[in-house]
XYZ file of C-alpha atoms in Angstrom:
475
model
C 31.709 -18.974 -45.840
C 30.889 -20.899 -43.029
C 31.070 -19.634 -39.228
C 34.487 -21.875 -38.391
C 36.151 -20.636 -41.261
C 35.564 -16.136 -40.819
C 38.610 -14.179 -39.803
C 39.316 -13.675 -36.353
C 41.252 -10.770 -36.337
C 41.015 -9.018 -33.058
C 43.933 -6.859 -32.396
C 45.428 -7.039 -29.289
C 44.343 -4.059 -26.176
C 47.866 -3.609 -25.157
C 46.565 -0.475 -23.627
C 44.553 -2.370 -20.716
C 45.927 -5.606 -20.041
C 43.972 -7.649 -17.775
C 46.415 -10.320 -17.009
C 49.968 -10.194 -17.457
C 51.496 -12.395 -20.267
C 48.079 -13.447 -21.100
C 48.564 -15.391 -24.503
C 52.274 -15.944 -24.122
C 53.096 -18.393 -27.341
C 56.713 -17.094 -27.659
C 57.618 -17.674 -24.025
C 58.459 -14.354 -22.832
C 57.049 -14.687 -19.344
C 60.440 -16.691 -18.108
C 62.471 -13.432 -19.655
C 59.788 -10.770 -17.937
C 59.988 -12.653 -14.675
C 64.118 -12.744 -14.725
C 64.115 -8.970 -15.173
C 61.842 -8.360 -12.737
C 64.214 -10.030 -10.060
C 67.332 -8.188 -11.807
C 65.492 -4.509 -11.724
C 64.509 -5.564 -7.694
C 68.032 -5.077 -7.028
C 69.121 -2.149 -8.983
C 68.549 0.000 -6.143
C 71.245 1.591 -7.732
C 69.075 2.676 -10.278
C 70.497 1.858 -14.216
C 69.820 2.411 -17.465
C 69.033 -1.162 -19.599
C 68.694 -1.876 -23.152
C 66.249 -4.338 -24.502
C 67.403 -5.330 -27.952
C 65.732 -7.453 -30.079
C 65.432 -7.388 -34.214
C 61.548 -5.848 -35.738
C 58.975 -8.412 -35.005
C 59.736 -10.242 -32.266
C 57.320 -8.770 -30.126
C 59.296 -5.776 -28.002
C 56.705 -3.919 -27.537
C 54.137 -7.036 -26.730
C 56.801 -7.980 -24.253
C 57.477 -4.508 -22.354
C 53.326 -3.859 -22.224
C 53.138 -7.074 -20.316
C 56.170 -6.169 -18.266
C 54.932 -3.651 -17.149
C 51.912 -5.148 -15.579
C 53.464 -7.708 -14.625
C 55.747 -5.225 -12.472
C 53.059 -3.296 -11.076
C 51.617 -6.313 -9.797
C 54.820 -7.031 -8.073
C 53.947 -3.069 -6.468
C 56.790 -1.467 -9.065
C 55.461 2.266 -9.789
C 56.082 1.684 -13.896
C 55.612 4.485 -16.777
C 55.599 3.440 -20.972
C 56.366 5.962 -23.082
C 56.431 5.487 -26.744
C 58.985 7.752 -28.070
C 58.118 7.498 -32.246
C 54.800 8.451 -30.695
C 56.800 12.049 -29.024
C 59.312 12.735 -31.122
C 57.511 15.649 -32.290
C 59.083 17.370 -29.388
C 62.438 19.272 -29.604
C 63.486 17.849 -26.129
C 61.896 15.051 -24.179
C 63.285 16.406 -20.803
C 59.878 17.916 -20.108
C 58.207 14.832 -21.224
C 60.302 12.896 -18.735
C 60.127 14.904 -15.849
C 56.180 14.771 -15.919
C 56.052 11.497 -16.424
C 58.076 10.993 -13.251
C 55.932 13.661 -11.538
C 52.728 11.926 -12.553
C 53.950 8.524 -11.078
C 55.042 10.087 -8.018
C 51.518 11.942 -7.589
C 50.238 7.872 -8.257
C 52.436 6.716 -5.098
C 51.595 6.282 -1.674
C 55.054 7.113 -0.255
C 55.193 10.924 -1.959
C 53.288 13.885 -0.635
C 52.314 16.747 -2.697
C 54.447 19.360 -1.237
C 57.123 17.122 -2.559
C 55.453 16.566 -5.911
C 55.499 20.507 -6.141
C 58.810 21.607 -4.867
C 60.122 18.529 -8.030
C 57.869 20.285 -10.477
C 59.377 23.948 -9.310
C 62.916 22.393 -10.027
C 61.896 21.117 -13.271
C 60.426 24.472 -14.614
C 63.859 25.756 -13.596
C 65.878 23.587 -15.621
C 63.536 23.851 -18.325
C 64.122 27.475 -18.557
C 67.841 27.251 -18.085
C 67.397 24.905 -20.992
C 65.562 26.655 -22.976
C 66.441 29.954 -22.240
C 68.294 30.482 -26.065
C 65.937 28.838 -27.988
C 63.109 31.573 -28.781
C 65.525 33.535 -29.936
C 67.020 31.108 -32.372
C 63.479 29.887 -33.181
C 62.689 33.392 -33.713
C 65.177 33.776 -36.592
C 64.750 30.616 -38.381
C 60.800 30.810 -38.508
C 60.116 27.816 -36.698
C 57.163 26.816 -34.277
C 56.501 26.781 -30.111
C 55.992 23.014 -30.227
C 59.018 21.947 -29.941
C 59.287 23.089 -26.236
C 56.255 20.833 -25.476
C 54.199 21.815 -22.806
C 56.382 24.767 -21.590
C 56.501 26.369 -24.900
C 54.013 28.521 -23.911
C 55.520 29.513 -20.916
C 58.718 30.159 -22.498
C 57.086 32.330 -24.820
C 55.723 34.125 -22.610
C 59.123 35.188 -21.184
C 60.494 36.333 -24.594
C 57.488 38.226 -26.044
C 59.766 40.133 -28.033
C 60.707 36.978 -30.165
C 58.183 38.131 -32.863
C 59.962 41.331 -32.733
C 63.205 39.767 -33.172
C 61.537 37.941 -36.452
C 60.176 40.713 -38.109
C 63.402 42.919 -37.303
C 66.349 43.030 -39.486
C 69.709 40.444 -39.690
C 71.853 42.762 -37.827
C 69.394 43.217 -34.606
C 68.459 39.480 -34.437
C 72.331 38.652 -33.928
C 72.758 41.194 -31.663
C 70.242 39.607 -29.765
C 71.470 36.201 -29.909
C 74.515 37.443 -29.069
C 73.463 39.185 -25.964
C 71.621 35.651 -24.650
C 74.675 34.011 -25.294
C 76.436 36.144 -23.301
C 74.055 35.764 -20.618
C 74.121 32.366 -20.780
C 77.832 32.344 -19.519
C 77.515 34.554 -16.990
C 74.482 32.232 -15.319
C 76.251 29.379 -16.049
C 77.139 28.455 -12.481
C 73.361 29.232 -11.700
C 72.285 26.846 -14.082
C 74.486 23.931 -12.897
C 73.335 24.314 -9.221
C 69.854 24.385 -10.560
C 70.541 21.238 -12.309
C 72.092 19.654 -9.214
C 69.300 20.962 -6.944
C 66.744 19.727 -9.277
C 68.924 15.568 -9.331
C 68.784 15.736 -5.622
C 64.966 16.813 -5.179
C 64.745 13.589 -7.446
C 66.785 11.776 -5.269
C 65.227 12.323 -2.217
C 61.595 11.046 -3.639
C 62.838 8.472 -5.475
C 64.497 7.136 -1.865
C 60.882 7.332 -0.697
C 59.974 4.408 -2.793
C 59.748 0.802 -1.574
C 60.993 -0.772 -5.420
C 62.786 1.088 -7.732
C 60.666 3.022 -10.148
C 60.195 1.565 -13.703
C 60.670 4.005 -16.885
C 59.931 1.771 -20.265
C 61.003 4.058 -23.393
C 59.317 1.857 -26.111
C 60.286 2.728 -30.127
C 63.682 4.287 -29.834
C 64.789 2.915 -33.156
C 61.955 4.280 -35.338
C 61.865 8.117 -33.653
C 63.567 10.418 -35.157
C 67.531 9.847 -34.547
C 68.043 13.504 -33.443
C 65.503 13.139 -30.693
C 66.152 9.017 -29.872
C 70.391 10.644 -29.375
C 68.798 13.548 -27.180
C 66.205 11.494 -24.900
C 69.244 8.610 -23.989
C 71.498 11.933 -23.028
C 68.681 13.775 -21.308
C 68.633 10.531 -18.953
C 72.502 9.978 -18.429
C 72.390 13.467 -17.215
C 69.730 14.308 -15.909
C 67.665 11.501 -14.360
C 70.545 8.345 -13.756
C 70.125 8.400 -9.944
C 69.380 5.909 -7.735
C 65.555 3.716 -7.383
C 65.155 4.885 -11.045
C 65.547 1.749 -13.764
C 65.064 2.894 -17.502
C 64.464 0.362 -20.150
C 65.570 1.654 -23.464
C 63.795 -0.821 -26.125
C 65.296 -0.661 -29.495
C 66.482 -2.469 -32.533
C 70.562 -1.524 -31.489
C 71.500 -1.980 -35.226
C 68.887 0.129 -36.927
C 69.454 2.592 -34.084
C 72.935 2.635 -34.750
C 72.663 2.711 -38.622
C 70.381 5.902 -38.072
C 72.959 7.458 -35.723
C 75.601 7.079 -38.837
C 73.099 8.198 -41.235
C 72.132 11.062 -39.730
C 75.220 11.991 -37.886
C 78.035 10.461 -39.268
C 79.295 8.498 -36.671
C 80.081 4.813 -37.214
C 79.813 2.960 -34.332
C 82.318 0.317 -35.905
C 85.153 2.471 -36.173
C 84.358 5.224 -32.770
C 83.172 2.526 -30.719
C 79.757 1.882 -29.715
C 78.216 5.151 -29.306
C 75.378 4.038 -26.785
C 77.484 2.127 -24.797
C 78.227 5.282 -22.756
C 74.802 5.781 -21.953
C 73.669 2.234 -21.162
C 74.852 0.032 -18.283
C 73.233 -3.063 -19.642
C 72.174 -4.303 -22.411
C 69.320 -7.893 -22.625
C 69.461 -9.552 -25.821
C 65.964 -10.563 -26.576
C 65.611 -14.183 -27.461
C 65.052 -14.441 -30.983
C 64.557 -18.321 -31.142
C 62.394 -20.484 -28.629
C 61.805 -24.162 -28.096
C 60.528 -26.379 -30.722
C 57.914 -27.637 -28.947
C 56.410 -23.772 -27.870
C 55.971 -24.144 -31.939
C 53.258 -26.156 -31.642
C 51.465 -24.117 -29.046
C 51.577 -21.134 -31.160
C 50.545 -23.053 -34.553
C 47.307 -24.740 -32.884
C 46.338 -21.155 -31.525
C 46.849 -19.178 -34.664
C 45.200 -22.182 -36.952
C 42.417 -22.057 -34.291
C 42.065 -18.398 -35.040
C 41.441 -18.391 -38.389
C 38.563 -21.291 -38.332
C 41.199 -24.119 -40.064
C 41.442 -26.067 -36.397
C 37.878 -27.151 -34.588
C 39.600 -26.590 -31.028
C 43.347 -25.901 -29.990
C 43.415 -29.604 -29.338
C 42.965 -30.777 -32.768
C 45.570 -31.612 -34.977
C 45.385 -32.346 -38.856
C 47.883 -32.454 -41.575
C 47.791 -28.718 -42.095
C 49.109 -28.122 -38.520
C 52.054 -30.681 -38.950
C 52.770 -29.410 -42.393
C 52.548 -25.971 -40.789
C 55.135 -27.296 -38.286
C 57.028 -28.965 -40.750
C 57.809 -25.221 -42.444
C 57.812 -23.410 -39.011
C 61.097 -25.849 -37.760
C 62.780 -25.042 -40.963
C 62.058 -20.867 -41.728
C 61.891 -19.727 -37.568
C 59.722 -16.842 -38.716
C 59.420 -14.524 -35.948
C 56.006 -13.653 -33.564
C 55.151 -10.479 -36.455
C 56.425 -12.788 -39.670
C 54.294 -15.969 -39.283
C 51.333 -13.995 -37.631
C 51.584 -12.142 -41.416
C 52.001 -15.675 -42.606
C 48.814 -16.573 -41.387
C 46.544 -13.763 -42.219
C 47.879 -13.878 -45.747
C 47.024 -17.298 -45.581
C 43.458 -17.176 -44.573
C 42.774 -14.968 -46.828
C 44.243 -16.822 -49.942
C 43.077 -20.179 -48.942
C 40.472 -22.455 -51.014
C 37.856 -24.556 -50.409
C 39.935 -27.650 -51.064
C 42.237 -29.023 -48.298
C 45.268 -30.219 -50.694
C 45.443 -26.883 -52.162
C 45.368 -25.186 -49.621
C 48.693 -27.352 -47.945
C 50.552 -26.048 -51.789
C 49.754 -22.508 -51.029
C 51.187 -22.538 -47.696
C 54.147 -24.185 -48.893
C 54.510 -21.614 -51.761
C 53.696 -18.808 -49.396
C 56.522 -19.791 -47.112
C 59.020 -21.474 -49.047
C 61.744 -18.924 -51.036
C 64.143 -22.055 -52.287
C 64.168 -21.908 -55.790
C 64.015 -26.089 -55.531
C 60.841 -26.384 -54.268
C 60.519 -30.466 -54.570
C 64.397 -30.268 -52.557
C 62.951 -28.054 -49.960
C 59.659 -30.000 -49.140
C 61.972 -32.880 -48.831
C 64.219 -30.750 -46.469
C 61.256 -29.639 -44.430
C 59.580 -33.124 -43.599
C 62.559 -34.655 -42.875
C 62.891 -32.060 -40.126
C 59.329 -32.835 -39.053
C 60.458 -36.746 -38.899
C 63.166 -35.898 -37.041
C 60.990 -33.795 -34.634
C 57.897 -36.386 -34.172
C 60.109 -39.290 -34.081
C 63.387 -39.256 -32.954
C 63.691 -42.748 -32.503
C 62.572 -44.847 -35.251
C 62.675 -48.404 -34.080
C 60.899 -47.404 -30.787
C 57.815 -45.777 -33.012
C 57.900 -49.454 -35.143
C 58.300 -51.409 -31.698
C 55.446 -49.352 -30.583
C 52.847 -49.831 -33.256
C 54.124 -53.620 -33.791
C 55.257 -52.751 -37.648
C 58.410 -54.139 -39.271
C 61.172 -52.358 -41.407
C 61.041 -55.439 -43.783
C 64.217 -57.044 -45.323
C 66.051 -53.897 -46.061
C 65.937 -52.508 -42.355
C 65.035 -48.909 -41.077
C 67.125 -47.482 -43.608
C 65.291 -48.265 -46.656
C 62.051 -46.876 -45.955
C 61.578 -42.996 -47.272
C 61.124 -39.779 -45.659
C 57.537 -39.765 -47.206
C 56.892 -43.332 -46.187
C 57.812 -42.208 -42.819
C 55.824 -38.688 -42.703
C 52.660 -41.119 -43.695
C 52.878 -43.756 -41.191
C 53.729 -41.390 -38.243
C 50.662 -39.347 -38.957
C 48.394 -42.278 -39.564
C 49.451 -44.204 -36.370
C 50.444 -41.405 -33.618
C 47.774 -38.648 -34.702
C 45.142 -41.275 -36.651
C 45.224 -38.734 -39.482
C 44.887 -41.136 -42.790
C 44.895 -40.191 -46.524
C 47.708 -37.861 -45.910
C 48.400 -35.661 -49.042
C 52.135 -34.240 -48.756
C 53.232 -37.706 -49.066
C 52.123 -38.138 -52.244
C 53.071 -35.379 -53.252
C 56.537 -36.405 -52.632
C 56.086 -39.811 -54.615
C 54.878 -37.813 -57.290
C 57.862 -35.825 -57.739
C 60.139 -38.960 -57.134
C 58.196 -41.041 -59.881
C 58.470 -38.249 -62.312
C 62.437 -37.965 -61.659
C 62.695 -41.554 -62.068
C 62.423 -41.808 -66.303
C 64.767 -40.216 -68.827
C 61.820 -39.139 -70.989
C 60.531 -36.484 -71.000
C 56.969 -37.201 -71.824
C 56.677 -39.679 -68.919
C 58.028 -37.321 -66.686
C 55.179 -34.380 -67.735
C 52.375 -37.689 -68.265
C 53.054 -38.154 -64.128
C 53.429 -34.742 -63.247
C 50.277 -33.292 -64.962
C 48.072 -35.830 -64.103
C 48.525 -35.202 -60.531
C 49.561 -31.109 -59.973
C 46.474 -30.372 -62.053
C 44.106 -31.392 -59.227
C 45.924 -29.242 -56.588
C 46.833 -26.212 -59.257
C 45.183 -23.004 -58.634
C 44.323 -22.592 -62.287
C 43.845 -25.170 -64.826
C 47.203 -26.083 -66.460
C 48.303 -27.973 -69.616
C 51.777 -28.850 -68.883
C 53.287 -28.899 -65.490
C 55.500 -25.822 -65.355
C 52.397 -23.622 -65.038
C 52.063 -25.443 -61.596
C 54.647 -23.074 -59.431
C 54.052 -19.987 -61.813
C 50.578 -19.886 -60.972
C 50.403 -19.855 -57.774
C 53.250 -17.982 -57.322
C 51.342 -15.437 -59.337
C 48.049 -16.215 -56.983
C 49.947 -15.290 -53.710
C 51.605 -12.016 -55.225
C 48.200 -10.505 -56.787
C 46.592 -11.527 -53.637
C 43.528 -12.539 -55.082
């Protein structure tokens, strides 16, 4: 294989990004820069939603984001929930990140920092304070109190006792921390209240509202996605503090039904309570921004020389990009699958691509379909293009001439790209559809689909078989 044509698969270093929306093919920058201006004025604080469908590119976006915010001097913390939901409650997990950013900050001094993280053991505890005991009697592990389960553990040192002690005793137990519970309940809520206006007061301190980015909320677990969006209504919506909540709101919501039986279709939206705002994520960009992110992804993978190159792979890759829309994660799949498929020959090479992409059971109707939405694209006005080149439509006018006769003489004259293949293709399949019999019709077809088949065939309806079968062994 020769050096143009190995796999350049670097993955992306979302964890240090150097330059914010570096690599931008889907045009998110315009969307990053809008919220950026909306979040300057929330000195309100809020809660926002960020929903967009698996693939386009939510977490790309909100990585960028967030550089792209501290370089505007926003103090801005990620946190990939699927990546914490290990925890039993993401309070703790919260409040340190928003300690830790604080400590980052010019405007906070540590005096402050400590009396926030004095107010956040409290509520911890207050939060806490009946779960050893329950935790005790079910068997189950310290780690779902996070960092403080140690310290909570500590406390109750007689939860092991509680285990190994029989049915009666544990409920007693239980019952006397319950009780407890209600007689410190006013405690608790002015520790709660103390602890939102400590947070308050540093969050005032800041010049820009402070950033929180919860990435992954649809794939954590539901139990703990449902307890992190209350733990912020409650606990942490105050003023200079803007949450992002990035999610899939469908699967969310289907997970919510699944796992607690509540059907947002029926009870209302269940999140709406908890969000003040939700940004639909673009899931379709310009046409032309296609072309950007088909020269850089064709680059990649060795089948363009430079990103300003074009042959009649990119405009064929066009061609199927106008007409499918894949997504940023689909067509990148596209791709690698692609380069790892492809043969030495060029025409093949355009058939696999079209097979890989192409689900239409029709496949001679849908390469029709797809370069007459190429035409359409390169050459919106016809007798311009024929004014331009000096050609004529002949007798029968503009009309008459065909969508491959077209896709030929656009490539040849705009982009100097000659002996085009798809074209022919086309004529092939015409010709062959032309004649009643059905021993002309194979004669045609065989004698041209055996040169571009990915096996050797005797009769043409091995042709889509075959490499249909090619794509799905993957080798």
């Amino acid at each position: 294989m020769s050096e143009l044509s190995q796999l350049n698969w670097n993955r992306t270093n979302l964890e240090n990004i150097e330059k914010a929306w570096d690599g931008d093919l889907w045009d998110r920058e315009r969307l990053g820069i809008q919220l950026t201006n909306y979040v300057d004025r929330l000195q309100c604080g809020a809660v926002l939603a960020l929903d967009a469908r698996w693939g386009e590119g939510k977490t790309w976006f909100v990585r960028h984001l967030k550089k792209h915010l501290e370089n505007e001097n926003h103090h801005v913390i990620y946190l990939d929930a699927f990546a914490n939901d290990y925890l039993e409650d993401p309070f703790l997990t919260i409040a340190s990140e928003i300690s830790h950013a604080f400590k980052e900050s010019d405007e906070i001094d540590n005096q402050d920092i400590e009396d926030f993280n004095s107010k956040t053991a409290s509520v911890l505890i207050s939060l806490a304070a009946i779960l050893p005991v329950i935790a005790a009697k079910a068997g189950l592990h310290w780690i779902g109190l996070g960092g403080a389960g140690e310290a909570v553990q500590e406390l109750y040192k007689d939860g092991k006792e509680f285990y190994d002690s029989i049915s009666d005793e544990i409920t007693a137990k239980v019952k006397e921390h319950i009780e407890k519970k209600i007689e410190n309940h006013q405690i608790e809520k002015e520790t709660i209240r103390d602890f939102k206006n400590e947070l308050a007061q540093l969050a005032d301190k800041l010049d820009k509202p402070l950033v929180f980015i919860i990435d992954e909320l649809d794939r954590c677990r539901p139990d703990f996605a449902i307890r992190l969006i209350e733990r912020i209504k409650h606990f942490f919506d105050i003023p200079k503090i803007v949450f992002i909540l990035v999610m899939n709101r469908d699967q969310l919501l289907q997970s919510i039904k699944k796992f607690y039986g509540y059907d947002s279709e029926i009870q209302g939206d269940y999140l709406e309570k908890f969000v003040d705002f939700t940004i639909q994520f673009p899931s379709e960009i310009s046409n032309n921004h296609y072309e950007n992110i088909i020269r850089e992804q064709l680059f990649r993978i060795g089948e363009l020389s430079s990103k300003e190159e074009v042959n009649e792979l990119f405009f064929f890759t066009l061609a199927l990009q106008l007409e499918k829309k894949f997504n940023a994660r689909e067509f990148t799949k596209k791709i690698n699958q692609y380069a790892l498929l492809r043969t030495d020959n060029d025409h093949k090479n355009l058939i696999l691509l079209s097979y890989m992409m192409v689900g239409a059971s029709n496949y001679q109707k849908y390469i029709e379909k797809v370069i007459n939405k190429l035409i359409s694209y390169l050459c919106p006005n016809k007798s311009e293009f024929l004014r331009k080149h000096h050609l004529s439509a002949g007798m029968n006018g503009i009309d008459s001439i065909q969508d491959e006769e077209w896709y030929k003489i656009i490539l040849e004259y705009d982009y100097q790209i000659k002996e085009s293949f798809v074209d022919k293709l086309m004529t092939t399949y015409k010709q062959a559809n032309r004649t009643s019999d059905s021993s002309s019709k194979e004669y045609t077809l065989i004698n041209f689909l055996k040169k571009v088949s990915v096996y050797e065939i005797n009769h043409s309806s091995s042709f889509e078989t075959d490499w249909k079968s090619y794509i799905r062994q993957g080798l």
